[in-house]
Tab-separated table of C-alpha atoms in Angstrom:
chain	number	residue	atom	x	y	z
A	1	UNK	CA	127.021	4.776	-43.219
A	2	UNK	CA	124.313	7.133	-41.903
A	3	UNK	CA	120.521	7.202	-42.575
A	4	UNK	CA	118.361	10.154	-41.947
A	5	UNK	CA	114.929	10.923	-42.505
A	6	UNK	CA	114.630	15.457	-44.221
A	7	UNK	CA	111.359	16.842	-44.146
A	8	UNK	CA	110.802	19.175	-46.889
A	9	UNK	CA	108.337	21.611	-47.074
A	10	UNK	CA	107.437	25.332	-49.536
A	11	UNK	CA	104.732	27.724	-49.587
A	12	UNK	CA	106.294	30.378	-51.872
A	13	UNK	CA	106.361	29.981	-56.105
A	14	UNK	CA	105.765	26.669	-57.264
A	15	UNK	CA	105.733	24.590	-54.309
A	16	UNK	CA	105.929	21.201	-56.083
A	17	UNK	CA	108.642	22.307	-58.032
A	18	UNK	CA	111.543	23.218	-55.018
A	19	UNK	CA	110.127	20.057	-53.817
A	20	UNK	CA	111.091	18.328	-56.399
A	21	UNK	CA	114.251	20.045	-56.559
A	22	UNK	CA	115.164	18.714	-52.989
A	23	UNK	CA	114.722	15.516	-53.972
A	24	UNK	CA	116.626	15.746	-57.099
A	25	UNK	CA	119.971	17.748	-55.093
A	26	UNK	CA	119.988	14.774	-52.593
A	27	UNK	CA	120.670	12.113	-55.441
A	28	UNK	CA	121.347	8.851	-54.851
A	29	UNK	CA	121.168	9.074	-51.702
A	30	UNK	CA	117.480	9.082	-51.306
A	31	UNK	CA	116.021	5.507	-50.407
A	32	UNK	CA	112.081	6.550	-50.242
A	33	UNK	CA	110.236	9.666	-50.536
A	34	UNK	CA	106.427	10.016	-49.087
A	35	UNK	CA	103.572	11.337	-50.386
A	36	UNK	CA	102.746	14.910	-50.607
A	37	UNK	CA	100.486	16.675	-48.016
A	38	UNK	CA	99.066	20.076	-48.056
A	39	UNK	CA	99.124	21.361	-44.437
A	40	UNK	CA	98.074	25.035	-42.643
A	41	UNK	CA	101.205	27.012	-41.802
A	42	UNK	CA	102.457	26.127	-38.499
A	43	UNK	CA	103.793	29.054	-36.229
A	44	UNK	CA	103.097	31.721	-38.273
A	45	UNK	CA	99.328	31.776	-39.427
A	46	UNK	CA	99.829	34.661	-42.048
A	47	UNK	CA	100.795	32.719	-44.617
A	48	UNK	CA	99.798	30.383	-48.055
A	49	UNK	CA	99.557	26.785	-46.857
A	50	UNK	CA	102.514	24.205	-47.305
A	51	UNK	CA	103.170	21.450	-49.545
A	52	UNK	CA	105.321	19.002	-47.485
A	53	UNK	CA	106.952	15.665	-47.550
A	54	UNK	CA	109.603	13.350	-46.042
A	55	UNK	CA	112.354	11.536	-47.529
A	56	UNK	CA	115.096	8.652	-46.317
A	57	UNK	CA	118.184	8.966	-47.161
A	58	UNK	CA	121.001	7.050	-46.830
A	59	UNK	CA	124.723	7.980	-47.561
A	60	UNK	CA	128.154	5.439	-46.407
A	61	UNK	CA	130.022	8.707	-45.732
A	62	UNK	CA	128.128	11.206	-44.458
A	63	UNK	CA	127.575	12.407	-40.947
A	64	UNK	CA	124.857	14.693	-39.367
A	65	UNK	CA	126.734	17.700	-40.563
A	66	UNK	CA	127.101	16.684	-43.960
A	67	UNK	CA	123.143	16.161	-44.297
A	68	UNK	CA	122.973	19.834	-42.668
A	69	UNK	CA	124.624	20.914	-44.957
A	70	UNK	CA	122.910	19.138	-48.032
A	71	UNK	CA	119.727	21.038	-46.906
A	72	UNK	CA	121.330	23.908	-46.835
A	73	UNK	CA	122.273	23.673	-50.571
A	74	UNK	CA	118.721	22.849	-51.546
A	75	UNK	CA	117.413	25.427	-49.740
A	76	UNK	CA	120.236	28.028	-51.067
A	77	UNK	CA	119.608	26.192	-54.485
A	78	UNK	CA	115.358	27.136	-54.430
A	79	UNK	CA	116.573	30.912	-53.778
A	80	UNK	CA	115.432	30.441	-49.480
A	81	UNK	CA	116.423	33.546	-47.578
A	82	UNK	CA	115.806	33.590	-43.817
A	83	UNK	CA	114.241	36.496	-42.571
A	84	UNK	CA	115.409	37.095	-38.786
A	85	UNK	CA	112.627	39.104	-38.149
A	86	UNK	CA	110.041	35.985	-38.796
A	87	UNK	CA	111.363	32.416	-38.022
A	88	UNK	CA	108.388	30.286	-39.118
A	89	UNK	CA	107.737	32.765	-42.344
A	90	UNK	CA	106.705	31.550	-45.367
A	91	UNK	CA	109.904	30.327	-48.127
A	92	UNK	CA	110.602	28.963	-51.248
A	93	UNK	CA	111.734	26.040	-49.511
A	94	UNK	CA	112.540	24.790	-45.717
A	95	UNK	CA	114.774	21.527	-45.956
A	96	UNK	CA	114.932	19.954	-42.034
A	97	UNK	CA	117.326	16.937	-40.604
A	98	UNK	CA	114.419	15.444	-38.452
A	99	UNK	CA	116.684	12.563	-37.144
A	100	UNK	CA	119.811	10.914	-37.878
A	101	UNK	CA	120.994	6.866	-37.194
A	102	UNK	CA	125.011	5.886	-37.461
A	103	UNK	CA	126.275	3.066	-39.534
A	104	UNK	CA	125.121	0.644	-36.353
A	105	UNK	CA	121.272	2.154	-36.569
A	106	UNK	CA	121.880	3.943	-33.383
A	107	UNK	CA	120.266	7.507	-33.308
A	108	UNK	CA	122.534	10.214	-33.601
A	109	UNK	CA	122.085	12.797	-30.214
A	110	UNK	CA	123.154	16.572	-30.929
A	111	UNK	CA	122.806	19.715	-28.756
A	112	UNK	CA	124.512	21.787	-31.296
A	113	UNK	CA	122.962	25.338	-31.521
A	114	UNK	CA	123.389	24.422	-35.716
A	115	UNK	CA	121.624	21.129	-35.804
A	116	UNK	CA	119.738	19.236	-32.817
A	117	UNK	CA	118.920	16.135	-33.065
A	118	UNK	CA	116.754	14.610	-32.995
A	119	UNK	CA	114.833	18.113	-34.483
A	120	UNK	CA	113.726	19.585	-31.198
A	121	UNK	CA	110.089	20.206	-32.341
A	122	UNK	CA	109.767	17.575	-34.596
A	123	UNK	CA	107.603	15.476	-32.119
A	124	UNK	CA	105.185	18.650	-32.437
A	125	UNK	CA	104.701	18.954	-35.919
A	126	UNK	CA	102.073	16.337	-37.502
A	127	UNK	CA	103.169	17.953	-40.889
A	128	UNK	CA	106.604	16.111	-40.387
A	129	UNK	CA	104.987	12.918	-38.329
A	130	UNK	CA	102.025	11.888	-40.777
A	131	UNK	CA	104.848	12.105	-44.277
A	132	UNK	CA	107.893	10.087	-42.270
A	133	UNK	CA	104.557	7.357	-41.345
A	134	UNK	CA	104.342	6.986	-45.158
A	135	UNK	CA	108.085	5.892	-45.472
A	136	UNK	CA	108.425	4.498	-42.121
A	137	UNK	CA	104.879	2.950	-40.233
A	138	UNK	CA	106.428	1.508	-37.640
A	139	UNK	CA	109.099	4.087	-37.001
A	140	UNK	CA	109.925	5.636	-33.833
A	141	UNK	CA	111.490	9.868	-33.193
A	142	UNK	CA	114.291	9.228	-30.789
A	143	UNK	CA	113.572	9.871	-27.412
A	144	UNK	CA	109.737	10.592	-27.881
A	145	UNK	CA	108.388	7.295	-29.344
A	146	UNK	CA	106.060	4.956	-32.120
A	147	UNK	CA	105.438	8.323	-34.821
A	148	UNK	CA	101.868	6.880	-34.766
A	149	UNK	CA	101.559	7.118	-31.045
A	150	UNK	CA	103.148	10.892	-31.207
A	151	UNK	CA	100.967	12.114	-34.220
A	152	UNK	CA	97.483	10.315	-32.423
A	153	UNK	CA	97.953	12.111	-29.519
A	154	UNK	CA	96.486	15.653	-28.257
A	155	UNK	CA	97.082	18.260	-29.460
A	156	UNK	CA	98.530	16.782	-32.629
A	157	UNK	CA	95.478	14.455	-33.257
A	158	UNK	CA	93.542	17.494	-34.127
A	159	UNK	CA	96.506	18.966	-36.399
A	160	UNK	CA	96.559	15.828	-38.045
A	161	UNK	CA	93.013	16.072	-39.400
A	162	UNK	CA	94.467	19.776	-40.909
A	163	UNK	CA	96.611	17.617	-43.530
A	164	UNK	CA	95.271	17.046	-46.503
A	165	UNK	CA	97.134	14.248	-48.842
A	166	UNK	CA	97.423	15.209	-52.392
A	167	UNK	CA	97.669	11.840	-54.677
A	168	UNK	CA	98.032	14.065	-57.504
A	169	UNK	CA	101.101	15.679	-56.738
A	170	UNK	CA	103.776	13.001	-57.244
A	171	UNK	CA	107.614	12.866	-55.606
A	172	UNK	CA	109.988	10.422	-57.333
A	173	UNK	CA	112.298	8.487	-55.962
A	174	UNK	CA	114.220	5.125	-57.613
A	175	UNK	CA	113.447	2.985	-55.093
């Protein structure tokens, strides 16, 4: 069995709606979904604002690849194109593997150019730390640490106060 924790995240069409179409591709395998935060676009500032999330997921046979490639689907699914030109541009829908355990709860380590793990920039991004806190408070990104710890300290501390949780924008989830 593997576990991983996505972040999901759109800024283009209606942004609740691909995120609720992530959520829906991945199934049964999604344990817990967090709330939904409206957050600044990070990397590129010439863009609408995000709607993002995090969800746990949980699947006896897949591997790392296999959740890669569930992302990929959503994304393909929510009509994503990625624009060489502008990596952190604004789409439809952007469908991440943050981090990955094995069937033991170990972390998964990858230095694949396709999929990194844990996500490289992940530790970076309080758009992806403050969501994963909802599922997980007392989780910890491989490697970097307690997500509380990463997400209170500079510079994210300040990005953090950026997010904006939106209790009237639901994601469902049967657990």
């Amino acid at each position: 069995m593997s576990r991983a924790v996505l972040s999901i995240g759109s800024n283009l069409g209606d942004r609740l709606a691909h995120l609720r179409a992530a959520v829906a591709a991945l199934g049964d395998t999604v344990l817990v979904v967090s709330g939904v935060y409206e957050t600044p676009p990070w990397g590129d500032a010439d863009q609408p604002a995000y709607l993002n999330a995090a969800v746990l997921v949980a699947d006896p046979a897949a591997g790392p690849r296999d959740w890669l490639a569930r992302a990929r689907a959503a994304e393909a699914a929510a009509g994503r194109t990625r624009d060489p030109e502008r990596r952190y541009g604004p789409r439809t829908l952007d469908v991440d593997v943050i981090a990955v355990w094995d069937e033991a709860g170990q972390p998964v380590l990858s230095d694949e150019a396709e999929l990194t793990l844990p996500h490289p920039r992940a530790h970076l991004r309080a758009f992806v730390l403050r969501p994963w806190i909802d599922i997980e408070p007392h989780g910890r990104l491989p490697g970097h640490g307690w997500l509380t710890d990463l997400l209170n300290a500079e510079p994210l501390a300040s990005d953090a106060l950026e997010l904006s949780p939106r209790p009237d924008l639901a994601l469902e989830s049967d657990a």
